[in-house]
Every structure is written in structure tokens, then in C-alpha cells.
Coordinates of C-alpha atoms in Angstrom, one line a residue:
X4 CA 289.6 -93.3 50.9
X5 CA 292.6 -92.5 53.2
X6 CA 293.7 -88.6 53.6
X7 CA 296.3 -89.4 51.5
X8 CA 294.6 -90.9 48.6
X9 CA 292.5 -88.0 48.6
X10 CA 295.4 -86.0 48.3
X11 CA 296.7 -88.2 45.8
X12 CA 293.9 -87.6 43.8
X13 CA 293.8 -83.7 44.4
X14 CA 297.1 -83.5 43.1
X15 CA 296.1 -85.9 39.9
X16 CA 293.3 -83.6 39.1
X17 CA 295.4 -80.1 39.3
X18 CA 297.9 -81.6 37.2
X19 CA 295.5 -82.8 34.5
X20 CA 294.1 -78.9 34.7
X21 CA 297.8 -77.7 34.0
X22 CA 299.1 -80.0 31.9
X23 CA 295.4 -79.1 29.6
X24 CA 296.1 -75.4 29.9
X25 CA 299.5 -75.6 29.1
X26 CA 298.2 -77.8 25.9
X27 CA 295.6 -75.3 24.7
X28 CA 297.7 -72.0 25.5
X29 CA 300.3 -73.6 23.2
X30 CA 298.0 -73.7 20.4
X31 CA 297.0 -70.1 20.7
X32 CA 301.1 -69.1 20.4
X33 CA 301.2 -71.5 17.5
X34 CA 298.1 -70.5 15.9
X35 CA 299.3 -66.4 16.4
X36 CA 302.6 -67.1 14.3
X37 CA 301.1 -69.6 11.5
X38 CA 303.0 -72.2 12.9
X39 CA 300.4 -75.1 11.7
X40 CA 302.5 -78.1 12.0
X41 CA 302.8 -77.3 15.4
X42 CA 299.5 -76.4 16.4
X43 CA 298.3 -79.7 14.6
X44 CA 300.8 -81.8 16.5
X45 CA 298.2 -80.9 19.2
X46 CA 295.9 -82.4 18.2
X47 CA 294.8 -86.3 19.1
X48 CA 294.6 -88.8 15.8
X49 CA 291.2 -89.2 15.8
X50 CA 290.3 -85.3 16.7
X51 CA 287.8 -83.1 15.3
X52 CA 288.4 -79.1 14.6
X53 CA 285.4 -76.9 13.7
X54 CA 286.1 -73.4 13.6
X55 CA 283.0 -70.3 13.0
X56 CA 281.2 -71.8 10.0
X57 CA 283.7 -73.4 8.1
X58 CA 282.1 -77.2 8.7
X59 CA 284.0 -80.1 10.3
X60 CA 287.4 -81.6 9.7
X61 CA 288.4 -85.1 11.2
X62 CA 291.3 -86.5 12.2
X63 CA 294.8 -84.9 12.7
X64 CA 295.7 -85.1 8.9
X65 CA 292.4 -83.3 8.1
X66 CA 293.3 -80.8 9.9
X67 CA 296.8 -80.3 9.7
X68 CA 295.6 -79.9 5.9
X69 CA 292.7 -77.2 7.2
X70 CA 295.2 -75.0 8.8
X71 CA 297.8 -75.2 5.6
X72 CA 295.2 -73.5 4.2
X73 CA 294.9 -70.5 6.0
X74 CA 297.2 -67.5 5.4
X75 CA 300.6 -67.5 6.0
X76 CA 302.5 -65.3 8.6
X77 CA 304.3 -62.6 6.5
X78 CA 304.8 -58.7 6.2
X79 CA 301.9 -56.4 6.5
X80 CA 299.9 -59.7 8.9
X81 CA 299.2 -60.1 12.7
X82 CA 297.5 -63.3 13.7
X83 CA 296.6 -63.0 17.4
X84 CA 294.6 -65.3 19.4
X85 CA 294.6 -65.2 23.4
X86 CA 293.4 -68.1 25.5
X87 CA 291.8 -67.0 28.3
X88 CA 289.3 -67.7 31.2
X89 CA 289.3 -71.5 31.3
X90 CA 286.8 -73.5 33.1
X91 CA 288.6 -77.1 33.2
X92 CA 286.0 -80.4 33.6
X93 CA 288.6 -83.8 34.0
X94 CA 286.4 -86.7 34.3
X95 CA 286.5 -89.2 37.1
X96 CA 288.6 -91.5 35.2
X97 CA 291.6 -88.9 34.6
X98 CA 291.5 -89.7 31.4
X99 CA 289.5 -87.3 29.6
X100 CA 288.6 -83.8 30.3
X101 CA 286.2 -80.6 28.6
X102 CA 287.0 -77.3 28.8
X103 CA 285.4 -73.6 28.3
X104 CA 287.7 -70.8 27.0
X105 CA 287.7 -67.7 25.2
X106 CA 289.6 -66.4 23.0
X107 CA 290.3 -62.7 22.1
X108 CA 291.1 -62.1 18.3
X109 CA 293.4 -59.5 16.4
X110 CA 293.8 -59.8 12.6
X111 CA 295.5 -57.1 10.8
X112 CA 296.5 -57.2 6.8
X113 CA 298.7 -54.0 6.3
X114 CA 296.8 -51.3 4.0
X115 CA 293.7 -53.8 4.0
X116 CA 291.8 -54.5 6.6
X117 CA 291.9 -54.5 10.8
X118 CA 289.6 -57.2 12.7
X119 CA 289.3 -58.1 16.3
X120 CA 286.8 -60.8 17.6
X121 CA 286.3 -63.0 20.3
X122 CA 285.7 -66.9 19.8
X123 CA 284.0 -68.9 22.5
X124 CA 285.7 -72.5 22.9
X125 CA 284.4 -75.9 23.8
X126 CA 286.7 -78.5 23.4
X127 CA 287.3 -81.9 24.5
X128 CA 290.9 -83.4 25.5
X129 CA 291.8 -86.6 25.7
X130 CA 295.0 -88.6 27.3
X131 CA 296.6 -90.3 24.1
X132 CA 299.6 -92.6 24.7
X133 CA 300.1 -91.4 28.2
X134 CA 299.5 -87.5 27.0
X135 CA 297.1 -84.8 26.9
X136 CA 295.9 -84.1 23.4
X137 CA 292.9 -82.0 21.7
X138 CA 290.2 -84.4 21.2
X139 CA 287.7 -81.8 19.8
X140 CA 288.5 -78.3 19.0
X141 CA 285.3 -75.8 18.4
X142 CA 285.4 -72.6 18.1
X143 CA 282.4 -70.4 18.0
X144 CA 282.7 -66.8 17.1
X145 CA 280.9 -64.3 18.6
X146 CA 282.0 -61.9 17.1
X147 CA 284.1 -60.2 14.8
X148 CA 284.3 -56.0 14.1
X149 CA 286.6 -53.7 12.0
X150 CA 289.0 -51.9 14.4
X151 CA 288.0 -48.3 12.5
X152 CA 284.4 -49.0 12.7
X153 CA 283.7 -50.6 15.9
X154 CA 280.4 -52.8 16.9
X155 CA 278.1 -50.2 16.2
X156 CA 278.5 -50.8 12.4
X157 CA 277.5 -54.2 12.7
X158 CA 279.8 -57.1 12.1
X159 CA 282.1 -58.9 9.6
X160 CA 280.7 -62.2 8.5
X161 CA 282.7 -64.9 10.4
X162 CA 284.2 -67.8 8.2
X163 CA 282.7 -69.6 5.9
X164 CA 283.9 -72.6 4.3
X165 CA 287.6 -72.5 2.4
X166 CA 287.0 -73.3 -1.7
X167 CA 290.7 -74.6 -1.5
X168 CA 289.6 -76.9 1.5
X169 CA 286.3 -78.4 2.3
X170 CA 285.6 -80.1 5.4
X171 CA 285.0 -83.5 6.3
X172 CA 281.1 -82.5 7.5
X173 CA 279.2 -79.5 7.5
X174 CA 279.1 -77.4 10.7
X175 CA 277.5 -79.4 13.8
X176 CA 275.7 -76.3 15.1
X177 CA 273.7 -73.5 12.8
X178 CA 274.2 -69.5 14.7
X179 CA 275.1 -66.3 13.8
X180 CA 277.6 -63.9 15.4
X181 CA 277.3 -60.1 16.4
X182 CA 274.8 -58.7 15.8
X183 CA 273.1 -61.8 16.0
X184 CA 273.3 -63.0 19.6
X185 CA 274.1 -67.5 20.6
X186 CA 275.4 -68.7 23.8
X187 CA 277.6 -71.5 23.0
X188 CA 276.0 -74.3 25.4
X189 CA 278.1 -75.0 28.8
X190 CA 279.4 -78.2 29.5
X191 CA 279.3 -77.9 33.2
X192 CA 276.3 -77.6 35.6
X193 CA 276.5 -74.1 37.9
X194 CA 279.5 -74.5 40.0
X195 CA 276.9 -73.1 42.8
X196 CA 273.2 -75.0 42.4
X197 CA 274.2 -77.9 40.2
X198 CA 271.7 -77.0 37.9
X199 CA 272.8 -78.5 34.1
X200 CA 272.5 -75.0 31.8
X201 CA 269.2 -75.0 29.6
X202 CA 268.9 -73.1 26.3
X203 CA 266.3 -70.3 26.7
X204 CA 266.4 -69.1 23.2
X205 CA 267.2 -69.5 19.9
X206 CA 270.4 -67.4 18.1

């Protein structure tokens, strides 16, 4: 490969990292404001969303219809959900990619009740029709805590499934958050020894 191939394909790979940041960060603003058609328009036609314990939903339909269900954006709510820290894996073949994120929570309903949280993300993302889309969305929460309270009281249950909206499949992957302790696994190998990550311990 000539020194500017290479550099051809440098600049392939850093745009694929943007152009998949870019698509994720968007669904965090989307998600904050209960825009849901926007945030599902995200999403790839054949993608799957699973989110805390609320089982599986399949395919953008599914889960345009999943995220209908939550509440709406209105007086007396806050909805917040930052991206951060992404770790961006684009396969060889450009055309795919995973990716690691977290995502720091804030839900308030006024006179009711004050939550933060933090989710651990890994996703999958796909190139669909020349584009970068959300192949697989999953979202595992690690926690979530009453603002007033704080972790030392223990944790809020995270989400279970929605009566008004059953998934497609039951949840791929059986944990508990705070106090209980999972590490979501890693899809990359140590950016240092190589070394693929192994699971020491159960949640």
C-alpha cells in the first residue's frame, strides 16, 4: 500500500469515527427532549434496542413504538442523557463499526421524584444505504440514585418491562445495577497488550 492509500484510508477511518459520534450524540439530544421520531429515524431497519431490563425490541418500527411509550416532555420533567467517552471499533471493511459509551442520566418529575444514573452503552452501527445508522442499541444501567438520597441509600430499581409495550424478546443479558456490581463486556481487546477482556465474576 502506497503512502497515500494509507492516508486514504486514515482519513476513511476518522470519518467513519465522526460521522458515528455525530449519529449517537444526536440521539442523546433527541432522547433528552422526547423527540422519538427523531431518535428512531436513527436507527437502521433491521436494528435492535435493549434498554436496562426492559427485554428486546426489533426493528425500527418496534422501536419507534418502544419509545412512544415512554413519557412525554412536559412541565414539571427533565429528560437528560449525555453521551460521553466513546471508544469507536470500525471494521476493516468500513462498513460496520461497535462502539463503547456512557451515558450520564438526569430525570426529574416536579414535586415527585429526582433520579440520576449512568448507563453503559454497547452498540453496533452499520452503513445502510450509503449512511451510518444504529444497528444495535444496548444500554446497561449501572446505576440509578435519588438526587436527595444519594448512593448510600441503595438504588432505584432500573426499568423493567412497559405493561403498555412488551418487547419483541426478553433481555439478552440477566444483571443487576447499584448496589449490585456487572461490567458490561468490552468489545475491544486492551488498546496496550491485545489481550481480548475476560469476565472474572459474576454480577
Amino acid at each position: 500500500m502506497s503512502e497515500i492509500e494509507e492516508l486514504r484510508a486514515e482519513l476513511a477511518l476518522l470519518k467513519a469515527e465522526r460521522d458515528i459520534q455525530r449519529l449517537q450524540v444526536a440521539y442523546g439530544y433527541y432522547v433528552d427532549k422526547a423527540q422519538w421520531d427523531e431518535a428512531a429515524d436513527l436507527f437502521a431497519r433491521d436494528a435492535t434496542l435493549e434498554i436496562a431490563a426492559r427485554g428486546q425490541f426489533r426493528g425500527q418500527d418496534r422501536i419507534r413504538a418502544y419509545l412512544h411509550a415512554l413519557p412525554p416532555l412536559e412541565h414539571g420533567t427533565v429528560f437528560n442523557h449525555m453521551q460521553l467517552q466513546p471508544l469507536i471499533t470500525v471494521a476493516s471493511d468500513g462498513q460496520s463499526a461497535k462502539g463503547r459509551w456512557r451515558a450520564i442520566m438526569e430525570v426529574g418529575f416536579l414535586g415527585r421524584e429526582e433520579l440520576c444514573g449512568e448507563a453503559t452503552y454497547e452498540n453496533a452501527y452499520v452503513k445502510e444505504d450509503g449512511v451510518w445508522k444504529i444497528a444495535r442499541l444496548h444500554a446497561f444501567v449501572t446505576y440509578y440514585v435519588r438526587w436527595n438520597e444519594g448512593w448510600s441509600a441503595g438504588g432505584v430499581p432500573m426499568g423493567t418491562a412497559l405493561p403498555q409495550m412488551m418487547p419483541d424478546a426478553p433481555q439478552t443479558v440477566a444483571y443487576g445495577s447499584y448496589p449490585d456490581v456487572y461490567i458490561p463486556p468490552y468489545h475491544y481487546p486492551n488498546p496496550v497488550t491485545g489481550k481480548a477482556w475476560r469476565k472474572e465474576r459474576d454480577a
